[in-house]
Every structure is written in structure tokens, then in C-alpha cells.
PDB file of C-alpha atoms in Angstrom:
ATOM      1  CA  GLU A 268     -48.308  18.376 -49.695  1.00 49.00           C
ATOM      2  CA  LEU A 269     -45.269  16.344 -50.731  1.00 48.00           C
ATOM      3  CA  SER A 270     -43.491  19.387 -52.121  1.00 50.00           C
ATOM      4  CA  ALA A 271     -44.250  21.343 -48.937  1.00 45.00           C
ATOM      5  CA  ALA A 272     -42.886  18.520 -46.807  1.00 43.00           C
ATOM      6  CA  LEU A 273     -39.712  18.369 -48.882  1.00 44.00           C
ATOM      7  CA  ALA A 274     -39.262  22.123 -48.627  1.00 44.00           C
ATOM      8  CA  ASN A 275     -39.629  22.051 -44.865  1.00 42.00           C
ATOM      9  CA  ARG A 276     -37.522  18.976 -44.189  1.00 48.00           C
ATOM     10  CA  THR A 277     -34.542  19.370 -41.915  1.00 51.00           C
ATOM     11  CA  LEU A 278     -31.314  18.520 -43.686  1.00 53.00           C
ATOM     12  CA  PRO A 279     -28.485  16.922 -41.670  1.00 67.00           C
ATOM     13  CA  THR A 280     -25.981  19.551 -40.589  1.00 77.00           C
ATOM     14  CA  LEU A 281     -22.374  19.457 -39.494  1.00 89.00           C
ATOM     15  CA  THR A 282     -20.871  20.915 -36.351  1.00 93.00           C
ATOM     16  CA  SER A 283     -17.428  22.474 -36.193  1.00 94.00           C
ATOM     17  CA  LYS A 284     -14.521  20.270 -35.139  1.00 95.00           C
ATOM     18  CA  LEU A 285     -10.984  21.593 -34.871  1.00 95.00           C
ATOM     19  CA  LEU A 286      -7.579  20.360 -33.742  1.00 88.00           C
ATOM     20  CA  HIS A 287      -7.672  21.937 -30.274  1.00 86.00           C
ATOM     21  CA  GLU A 288      -8.946  24.954 -28.408  1.00 85.00           C
ATOM     22  CA  ARG A 289      -7.911  28.409 -29.485  1.00 83.00           C
ATOM     23  CA  LEU A 290      -4.474  29.484 -28.236  1.00 76.00           C
ATOM     24  CA  GLY A 291      -4.639  33.216 -28.915  1.00 74.00           C
ATOM     25  CA  ASP A 292      -3.644  35.801 -31.505  1.00 73.00           C
ATOM     26  CA  GLU A 293      -0.087  35.958 -30.193  1.00 71.00           C
ATOM     27  CA  PHE A 294       0.486  32.445 -31.569  1.00 71.00           C
ATOM     28  CA  VAL A 295      -0.399  33.463 -35.130  1.00 78.00           C
ATOM     29  CA  ASN A 296       2.096  34.566 -37.769  1.00 76.00           C
ATOM     30  CA  GLN A 297       1.470  38.184 -38.734  1.00 72.00           C
ATOM     31  CA  GLY A 298      -0.711  38.734 -41.790  1.00 86.00           C
ATOM     32  CA  VAL A 299      -1.708  35.087 -42.203  1.00 90.00           C
ATOM     33  CA  PHE A 300      -5.424  35.560 -41.503  1.00 92.00           C
ATOM     34  CA  GLU A 301      -5.624  38.378 -44.033  1.00 94.00           C
ATOM     35  CA  ARG A 302      -3.919  36.279 -46.713  1.00 94.00           C
ATOM     36  CA  ILE A 303      -6.191  33.297 -46.090  1.00 96.00           C
ATOM     37  CA  ASP A 304      -9.237  35.588 -46.171  1.00 95.00           C
ATOM     38  CA  THR A 305      -8.128  37.079 -49.470  1.00 95.00           C
ATOM     39  CA  ALA A 306      -7.585  33.681 -51.059  1.00 95.00           C
ATOM     40  CA  LEU A 307     -10.902  32.193 -49.908  1.00 95.00           C
ATOM     41  CA  ASN A 308     -12.935  35.318 -50.668  1.00 93.00           C
ATOM     42  CA  ASN A 309     -11.543  35.281 -54.213  1.00 93.00           C
ATOM     43  CA  GLY A 310     -12.702  31.707 -54.724  1.00 92.00           C
ATOM     44  CA  LYS A 311      -9.249  30.173 -54.278  1.00 93.00           C
ATOM     45  CA  LYS A 312      -8.009  27.339 -52.081  1.00 92.00           C
ATOM     46  CA  ALA A 313      -5.510  28.352 -49.408  1.00 94.00           C
ATOM     47  CA  VAL A 314      -2.398  26.176 -49.160  1.00 93.00           C
ATOM     48  CA  ILE A 315      -0.343  26.956 -46.046  1.00 93.00           C
ATOM     49  CA  SER A 316       3.202  25.801 -46.724  1.00 89.00           C
ATOM     50  CA  ALA A 317       6.220  25.904 -44.438  1.00 82.00           C
ATOM     51  CA  PHE A 318       9.060  23.967 -42.872  1.00 79.00           C
ATOM     52  CA  ALA A 319       8.433  21.804 -39.823  1.00 78.00           C
ATOM     53  CA  GLY A 320       7.884  23.789 -36.651  1.00 77.00           C
ATOM     54  CA  THR A 321       6.840  26.996 -38.389  1.00 80.00           C
ATOM     55  CA  GLY A 322       3.230  26.768 -37.236  1.00 83.00           C
ATOM     56  CA  LYS A 323       1.212  25.476 -40.182  1.00 90.00           C
ATOM     57  CA  SER A 324      -1.281  23.566 -38.054  1.00 91.00           C
ATOM     58  CA  THR A 325      -1.390  26.227 -35.332  1.00 89.00           C
ATOM     59  CA  ASN A 326      -2.197  28.980 -37.813  1.00 90.00           C
ATOM     60  CA  ALA A 327      -4.816  26.869 -39.585  1.00 94.00           C
ATOM     61  CA  ASN A 328      -6.427  25.925 -36.272  1.00 94.00           C
ATOM     62  CA  GLU A 329      -6.510  29.535 -35.072  1.00 93.00           C
ATOM     63  CA  TYR A 330      -8.063  30.621 -38.371  1.00 95.00           C
ATOM     64  CA  GLY A 331     -10.614  27.836 -38.011  1.00 96.00           C
ATOM     65  CA  HIS A 332     -11.614  29.233 -34.612  1.00 95.00           C
ATOM     66  CA  TYR A 333     -11.828  32.701 -36.153  1.00 94.00           C
ATOM     67  CA  LEU A 334     -14.370  31.319 -38.643  1.00 95.00           C
ATOM     68  CA  LYS A 335     -16.208  29.307 -36.006  1.00 95.00           C
ATOM     69  CA  ASP A 336     -16.519  32.348 -33.730  1.00 94.00           C
ATOM     70  CA  SER A 337     -18.151  34.220 -36.625  1.00 94.00           C
ATOM     71  CA  GLY A 338     -20.846  31.539 -36.936  1.00 94.00           C
ATOM     72  CA  LYS A 339     -19.339  29.435 -39.696  1.00 95.00           C
ATOM     73  CA  ILE A 340     -18.768  25.672 -39.698  1.00 96.00           C
ATOM     74  CA  VAL A 341     -15.216  24.336 -39.920  1.00 97.00           C
ATOM     75  CA  ARG A 342     -14.101  20.705 -40.137  1.00 97.00           C
ATOM     76  CA  TRP A 343     -10.568  19.503 -39.427  1.00 98.00           C
ATOM     77  CA  LEU A 344      -9.252  16.474 -41.294  1.00 98.00           C
ATOM     78  CA  SER A 345      -5.906  15.015 -40.214  1.00 97.00           C
ATOM     79  CA  SER A 346      -4.237  14.223 -43.519  1.00 95.00           C
ATOM     80  CA  ASP A 347      -0.749  12.870 -42.909  1.00 92.00           C
ATOM     81  CA  SER A 348      -1.945   9.416 -44.051  1.00 94.00           C
ATOM     82  CA  ASP A 349      -4.814   8.011 -46.100  1.00 94.00           C
ATOM     83  CA  THR A 350      -6.056   6.135 -43.011  1.00 96.00           C
ATOM     84  CA  LYS A 351      -6.319   9.264 -40.862  1.00 97.00           C
ATOM     85  CA  VAL A 352      -8.054  11.364 -43.468  1.00 97.00           C
ATOM     86  CA  LYS A 353     -10.584   8.593 -44.118  1.00 97.00           C
ATOM     87  CA  ILE A 354     -11.431   8.380 -40.398  1.00 97.00           C
ATOM     88  CA  ASP A 355     -12.218  12.100 -40.229  1.00 97.00           C
ATOM     89  CA  TYR A 356     -14.045  12.101 -43.563  1.00 97.00           C
ATOM     90  CA  ASP A 357     -16.168   9.106 -42.574  1.00 97.00           C
ATOM     91  CA  GLN A 358     -17.224  11.009 -39.452  1.00 97.00           C
ATOM     92  CA  ILE A 359     -18.429  13.833 -41.666  1.00 97.00           C
ATOM     93  CA  ALA A 360     -20.323  11.307 -43.778  1.00 97.00           C
ATOM     94  CA  LEU A 361     -22.021   9.806 -40.736  1.00 96.00           C
ATOM     95  CA  GLU A 362     -23.104  13.219 -39.469  1.00 95.00           C
ATOM     96  CA  LEU A 363     -24.663  13.858 -42.877  1.00 95.00           C
ATOM     97  CA  GLY A 364     -26.561  10.580 -42.726  1.00 95.00           C
ATOM     98  CA  VAL A 365     -24.331   8.705 -45.185  1.00 96.00           C
ATOM     99  CA  LYS A 366     -23.548   5.073 -44.419  1.00 96.00           C
ATOM    100  CA  VAL A 367     -19.869   4.120 -44.502  1.00 96.00           C
ATOM    101  CA  ASP A 368     -19.620   0.492 -43.319  1.00 96.00           C
ATOM    102  CA  GLY A 369     -19.001  -1.779 -46.276  1.00 95.00           C
ATOM    103  CA  VAL A 370     -19.471   1.067 -48.763  1.00 96.00           C
ATOM    104  CA  ASP A 371     -16.905   1.873 -51.451  1.00 96.00           C
ATOM    105  CA  LYS A 372     -15.013   5.122 -50.800  1.00 95.00           C
ATOM    106  CA  SER A 373     -15.993   6.676 -54.116  1.00 95.00           C
ATOM    107  CA  LYS A 374     -19.673   6.119 -53.353  1.00 97.00           C
ATOM    108  CA  ILE A 375     -19.290   7.655 -49.900  1.00 97.00           C
ATOM    109  CA  ILE A 376     -17.622  10.716 -51.422  1.00 97.00           C
ATOM    110  CA  ASP A 377     -20.335  11.040 -54.063  1.00 97.00           C
ATOM    111  CA  GLN A 378     -23.112  10.897 -51.473  1.00 96.00           C
ATOM    112  CA  VAL A 379     -21.339  13.329 -49.155  1.00 96.00           C
ATOM    113  CA  ASN A 380     -20.876  15.807 -51.993  1.00 96.00           C
ATOM    114  CA  ARG A 381     -24.575  15.570 -52.810  1.00 94.00           C
ATOM    115  CA  LYS A 382     -25.407  16.370 -49.187  1.00 94.00           C
ATOM    116  CA  LEU A 383     -22.900  19.215 -49.118  1.00 94.00           C
ATOM    117  CA  THR A 384     -24.390  20.685 -52.299  1.00 92.00           C
ATOM    118  CA  ASP A 385     -27.776  20.888 -50.566  1.00 88.00           C
ATOM    119  CA  ASN A 386     -26.277  22.295 -47.372  1.00 81.00           C
ATOM    120  CA  LYS A 387     -26.772  26.047 -47.077  1.00 80.00           C
ATOM    121  CA  ASN A 388     -24.263  26.579 -44.273  1.00 84.00           C
ATOM    122  CA  ASP A 389     -20.942  28.334 -44.819  1.00 91.00           C
ATOM    123  CA  LEU A 390     -18.508  25.395 -44.661  1.00 95.00           C
ATOM    124  CA  THR A 391     -14.710  25.264 -44.610  1.00 97.00           C
ATOM    125  CA  PHE A 392     -12.656  22.050 -44.690  1.00 98.00           C
ATOM    126  CA  ILE A 393      -9.080  22.069 -43.365  1.00 98.00           C
ATOM    127  CA  PHE A 394      -6.896  19.182 -44.568  1.00 97.00           C
ATOM    128  CA  ASP A 395      -3.937  19.331 -42.205  1.00 95.00           C
ATOM    129  CA  ASN A 396      -0.369  18.142 -42.733  1.00 93.00           C
ATOM    130  CA  VAL A 397      -0.795  16.651 -46.187  1.00 92.00           C
ATOM    131  CA  GLN A 398       2.180  14.414 -46.934  1.00 89.00           C
ATOM    132  CA  ASP A 399       0.969  12.857 -50.174  1.00 88.00           C
ATOM    133  CA  TYR A 400      -1.557  14.520 -52.452  1.00 88.00           C
ATOM    134  CA  ASN A 401      -2.945  11.124 -53.425  1.00 89.00           C
ATOM    135  CA  ASP A 402      -4.201  10.687 -49.840  1.00 92.00           C
ATOM    136  CA  ILE A 403      -6.656  13.553 -50.280  1.00 93.00           C
ATOM    137  CA  ARG A 404      -7.147  13.753 -54.061  1.00 92.00           C
ATOM    138  CA  GLU A 405     -10.518  11.999 -54.218  1.00 94.00           C
ATOM    139  CA  TYR A 406     -11.890  14.075 -51.377  1.00 95.00           C
ATOM    140  CA  VAL A 407     -10.999  17.498 -52.753  1.00 93.00           C
ATOM    141  CA  VAL A 408     -11.195  17.408 -56.553  1.00 88.00           C
ATOM    142  CA  ASN A 409     -14.985  17.146 -56.668  1.00 86.00           C
ATOM    143  CA  LEU A 410     -15.909  19.176 -53.587  1.00 91.00           C
ATOM    144  CA  PRO A 411     -18.899  21.466 -54.252  1.00 93.00           C
ATOM    145  CA  GLN A 412     -17.700  24.923 -55.193  1.00 88.00           C
ATOM    146  CA  GLN A 413     -19.240  26.581 -52.142  1.00 92.00           C
ATOM    147  CA  ILE A 414     -17.016  24.579 -49.776  1.00 95.00           C
ATOM    148  CA  LYS A 415     -13.950  26.595 -48.833  1.00 96.00           C
ATOM    149  CA  LEU A 416     -10.719  24.622 -48.666  1.00 96.00           C
ATOM    150  CA  ILE A 417      -7.538  25.091 -46.624  1.00 97.00           C
ATOM    151  CA  LEU A 418      -4.564  22.719 -46.764  1.00 95.00           C
ATOM    152  CA  THR A 419      -1.375  22.663 -44.741  1.00 94.00           C
ATOM    153  CA  THR A 420       1.693  20.918 -46.109  1.00 91.00           C
ATOM    154  CA  ARG A 421       5.464  20.877 -46.150  1.00 84.00           C
ATOM    155  CA  ALA A 422       5.379  20.120 -49.856  1.00 60.00           C
ATOM    156  CA  GLY A 423       4.738  23.614 -51.208  1.00 55.00           C
ATOM    157  CA  LYS A 424       2.859  23.404 -54.480  1.00 47.00           C
ATOM    158  CA  LEU A 425       0.974  20.133 -54.280  1.00 61.00           C
ATOM    159  CA  ASP A 426       1.130  17.580 -57.043  1.00 52.00           C
ATOM    160  CA  LYS A 427       2.730  19.859 -59.586  1.00 50.00           C
ATOM    161  CA  GLY A 428       2.050  18.774 -63.161  1.00 46.00           C
ATOM    162  CA  ARG A 429      -0.731  16.266 -62.414  1.00 54.00           C
ATOM    163  CA  LYS A 430      -3.810  16.957 -64.510  1.00 48.00           C
ATOM    164  CA  ASP A 431      -6.232  16.429 -61.624  1.00 57.00           C
ATOM    165  CA  SER A 432      -4.243  18.443 -59.098  1.00 61.00           C
ATOM    166  CA  ILE A 433      -5.765  21.215 -57.025  1.00 67.00           C
ATOM    167  CA  LYS A 434      -6.518  24.165 -59.253  1.00 72.00           C
ATOM    168  CA  ASN A 435      -6.906  27.836 -58.464  1.00 83.00           C
ATOM    169  CA  TYR A 436      -5.019  27.927 -55.179  1.00 86.00           C
ATOM    170  CA  GLU A 437      -2.946  30.455 -53.277  1.00 89.00           C
ATOM    171  CA  THR A 438       0.230  29.313 -51.549  1.00 89.00           C
ATOM    172  CA  ILE A 439       0.795  31.027 -48.196  1.00 90.00           C
ATOM    173  CA  GLU A 440       4.348  30.489 -47.004  1.00 86.00           C
ATOM    174  CA  LEU A 441       5.015  30.876 -43.294  1.00 85.00           C
ATOM    175  CA  LYS A 442       8.239  32.220 -41.878  1.00 80.00           C
ATOM    176  CA  ASP A 443       9.738  32.485 -38.410  1.00 80.00           C
ATOM    177  CA  PHE A 444       8.374  35.098 -36.037  1.00 82.00           C
ATOM    178  CA  ASP A 445      10.129  38.448 -36.048  1.00 83.00           C
ATOM    179  CA  HIS A 446      11.955  39.558 -32.911  1.00 86.00           C
ATOM    180  CA  ASP A 447       9.156  41.746 -31.545  1.00 87.00           C
ATOM    181  CA  GLN A 448       6.492  39.086 -32.051  1.00 81.00           C
ATOM    182  CA  ALA A 449       8.701  36.515 -30.341  1.00 85.00           C
ATOM    183  CA  LYS A 450       9.121  38.854 -27.367  1.00 87.00           C
ATOM    184  CA  GLN A 451       5.392  39.479 -27.129  1.00 83.00           C
ATOM    185  CA  LEU A 452       4.688  35.753 -27.126  1.00 80.00           C
ATOM    186  CA  LEU A 453       7.182  35.102 -24.335  1.00 84.00           C
ATOM    187  CA  LYS A 454       6.091  38.026 -22.163  1.00 81.00           C
ATOM    188  CA  ILE A 455       4.621  36.515 -18.992  1.00 70.00           C
ATOM    189  CA  ASN A 456       4.793  39.426 -16.540  1.00 64.00           C
ATOM    190  CA  LYS A 457       5.797  43.057 -16.282  1.00 61.00           C
ATOM    191  CA  ASP A 458       9.488  42.179 -16.072  1.00 68.00           C
ATOM    192  CA  THR A 459      10.727  42.405 -19.662  1.00 79.00           C
ATOM    193  CA  SER A 460      14.440  42.784 -18.864  1.00 81.00           C
ATOM    194  CA  LEU A 461      15.344  39.262 -20.056  1.00 86.00           C
ATOM    195  CA  LEU A 462      13.073  39.001 -23.085  1.00 88.00           C
ATOM    196  CA  ASP A 463      15.749  39.891 -25.653  1.00 89.00           C
ATOM    197  CA  GLU A 464      18.100  37.284 -24.207  1.00 89.00           C
ATOM    198  CA  LEU A 465      15.307  34.726 -24.045  1.00 88.00           C
ATOM    199  CA  VAL A 466      14.550  35.213 -27.731  1.00 89.00           C
ATOM    200  CA  GLU A 467      18.274  34.980 -28.490  1.00 88.00           C
ATOM    201  CA  VAL A 468      18.657  31.563 -26.863  1.00 88.00           C
ATOM    202  CA  LEU A 469      15.359  30.130 -28.132  1.00 88.00           C
ATOM    203  CA  GLY A 470      15.460  31.449 -31.669  1.00 85.00           C
ATOM    204  CA  LYS A 471      12.350  32.478 -33.589  1.00 84.00           C
ATOM    205  CA  LEU A 472      10.905  29.149 -34.701  1.00 83.00           C
ATOM    206  CA  PRO A 473       7.192  29.365 -33.800  1.00 79.00           C
ATOM    207  CA  LEU A 474       6.856  25.795 -32.525  1.00 77.00           C
ATOM    208  CA  LYS A 475       9.749  26.183 -30.088  1.00 81.00           C
ATOM    209  CA  LEU A 476       8.522  29.600 -28.969  1.00 83.00           C
ATOM    210  CA  ASN A 477       4.959  28.328 -28.500  1.00 80.00           C
ATOM    211  CA  GLN A 478       6.095  25.442 -26.342  1.00 81.00           C
ATOM    212  CA  ALA A 479       8.376  27.672 -24.302  1.00 85.00           C
ATOM    213  CA  ALA A 480       5.578  30.223 -23.802  1.00 83.00           C
ATOM    214  CA  THR A 481       3.178  27.460 -22.765  1.00 80.00           C
ATOM    215  CA  TYR A 482       5.686  26.171 -20.228  1.00 82.00           C
ATOM    216  CA  LEU A 483       6.399  29.604 -18.786  1.00 82.00           C
ATOM    217  CA  ARG A 484       2.702  30.390 -18.390  1.00 79.00           C
ATOM    218  CA  GLU A 485       1.361  27.056 -17.189  1.00 79.00           C
ATOM    219  CA  TYR A 486       4.092  26.630 -14.583  1.00 77.00           C
ATOM    220  CA  ASN A 487       4.134  30.294 -13.629  1.00 78.00           C
ATOM    221  CA  VAL A 488       7.894  30.447 -14.062  1.00 76.00           C
ATOM    222  CA  THR A 489       9.302  33.449 -12.231  1.00 74.00           C
ATOM    223  CA  GLU A 490      13.003  32.568 -12.455  1.00 78.00           C
ATOM    224  CA  VAL A 491      13.429  33.247 -16.154  1.00 80.00           C
ATOM    225  CA  ARG A 492      17.199  33.394 -15.668  1.00 83.00           C
ATOM    226  CA  ASP A 493      17.184  29.743 -14.544  1.00 82.00           C
ATOM    227  CA  TYR A 494      15.168  28.819 -17.630  1.00 83.00           C
ATOM    228  CA  ILE A 495      17.605  30.625 -19.914  1.00 86.00           C
ATOM    229  CA  ASP A 496      20.536  28.858 -18.251  1.00 85.00           C
ATOM    230  CA  GLU A 497      18.857  25.479 -18.744  1.00 82.00           C
ATOM    231  CA  VAL A 498      18.474  26.196 -22.446  1.00 83.00           C
ATOM    232  CA  ARG A 499      22.050  27.472 -22.769  1.00 84.00           C
ATOM    233  CA  ASN A 500      23.328  24.310 -21.078  1.00 82.00           C
ATOM    234  CA  GLY A 501      22.044  22.165 -23.896  1.00 72.00           C
ATOM    235  CA  LYS A 502      18.353  21.664 -23.238  1.00 63.00           C
ATOM    236  CA  SER A 503      16.026  23.006 -25.876  1.00 51.00           C
ATOM    237  CA  ALA A 504      12.725  24.574 -24.905  1.00 49.00           C
ATOM    238  CA  VAL A 505      11.033  21.411 -26.135  1.00 48.00           C
ATOM    239  CA  SER A 506      13.119  18.946 -24.141  1.00 48.00           C
ATOM    240  CA  PHE A 507      12.962  21.138 -21.040  1.00 49.00           C
ATOM    241  CA  LEU A 508       9.176  21.062 -21.186  1.00 48.00           C
ATOM    242  CA  ILE A 509       9.074  17.305 -21.756  1.00 43.00           C
ATOM    243  CA  ASP A 510      11.554  16.609 -18.932  1.00 48.00           C
ATOM    244  CA  ASP A 511       9.518  18.648 -16.502  1.00 45.00           C
ATOM    245  CA  LEU A 512       6.279  16.902 -17.428  1.00 40.00           C
ATOM    246  CA  LYS A 513       7.864  13.518 -16.738  1.00 40.00           C
ATOM    247  CA  LYS A 514       8.642  14.417 -13.112  1.00 41.00           C
TER     248      LYS A 514
END
């Protein structure tokens, strides 16, 4: 009877939590999903590396939604400081029935990993915007093998030369959008006559293009020429959006 009860018990499960709602495929750098898929399916960790504004977090978040939409569980951990990553990790612990108040971090991690080992769900953890490998080291080095791992960072290869660094990973470097992708992102109506000029003044940095596209769509901008002139007169797409929101 005891063994039957143990076999039928309901284990605590996690729900997916991501950075924000899905933006759309047009916000994703070409080929990124395929490269992440290849890395994870080959048992590797995916490390998305790029300069600021290139879309590391956006691409990771969109991929997370791609997994979530296919029935998998994805957890987002903000990792630009040890405090932030602990807050998100403690939430995971609580959902798994692990106490965190007054408990040493190493014990929390050990108990979480035990729970994750028993968990039969397809799980992916995304550690976003890692600034210092030491902030996440304890959380990732002993993760059960079935947990897929994605990191975003400006640092490129993390913790090079350290014996307990992340092993067996694939670095995925992001680049600016190409001209055609930038045009597609900025296309808001059938009038495409100014798209080439719009890309010229904005450049191809994904963050700037994403914010400009969001502005153009949310405010239903029809006078694209006025927008281009504003940018040419010294206001970036980012500052133009911020200025308008302050009105």
C-alpha cells in the first residue's frame, strides 16, 4: 500500500514564467532558434552572447515562448546580480515545496535539484544577462542533466579557465539585423516607399529597431516622414519614444 501511494503521489510541478509576452517572429535574429535547438538537442548549454542592444534577452524570451507553446516548461531567471537570481531561484524552490526562509543557499539548491531530478517534465532554465559567472555558478554546475540551460551574456565565453565553469556549451553570437529584416520589422502599412530611408537613419541595431517598430505600431504613426525628420534632427528612436511617453 505504501509503495502504491508513493507511486501515485503528485509531485510539485513548475509553471512557465518568462520575461514578457511574445513579441513575434519579426523580432528574432535569423537562424537563432535553429542554433539553440541544435545545441540543446545535442546535450549542450546554449550561451547567447552579443553586444548591448543586439537582442540577447528578446531572442531568449521568444525562444522560451516557442518552447512553452509546444507544451514545455520554461523558467526565466534575471541574472545581472546575485540578489536578482536568488529571488527568481527561491520562487522556483517554493513552487517545488522547498523552504527558503532561514535556509542556507547550498541546502536550497540541493533540495531543488533533488526535486528536479524526480520531475518528469521537459524543463528549460534561462539565466538572463549574466554579468558575473559567480552569481550563477552554484545554481548551474549541479543542475540535473535533463534540465536544458540557456544563458545570455555580454561576456562571451563565461569564466574561461575556471575548473568548475560551464562545460559542454555552444556560444551563439548575435549580430545586427540585415537590411531586409530591418525593413520587414518596420513595415507598418502598405506604403513601403520610406522603409529604406527609415532603416538608413535608424541603423540595424535590433534594440533600436524594436523600440522604433513598437512606437510606430502602438501610436499608429502615419507620418513616417515626420518620424524620420525627428531622428535626423538628433533624436534617436529610443529618446523619441521616451519623450512621447512623457507627454
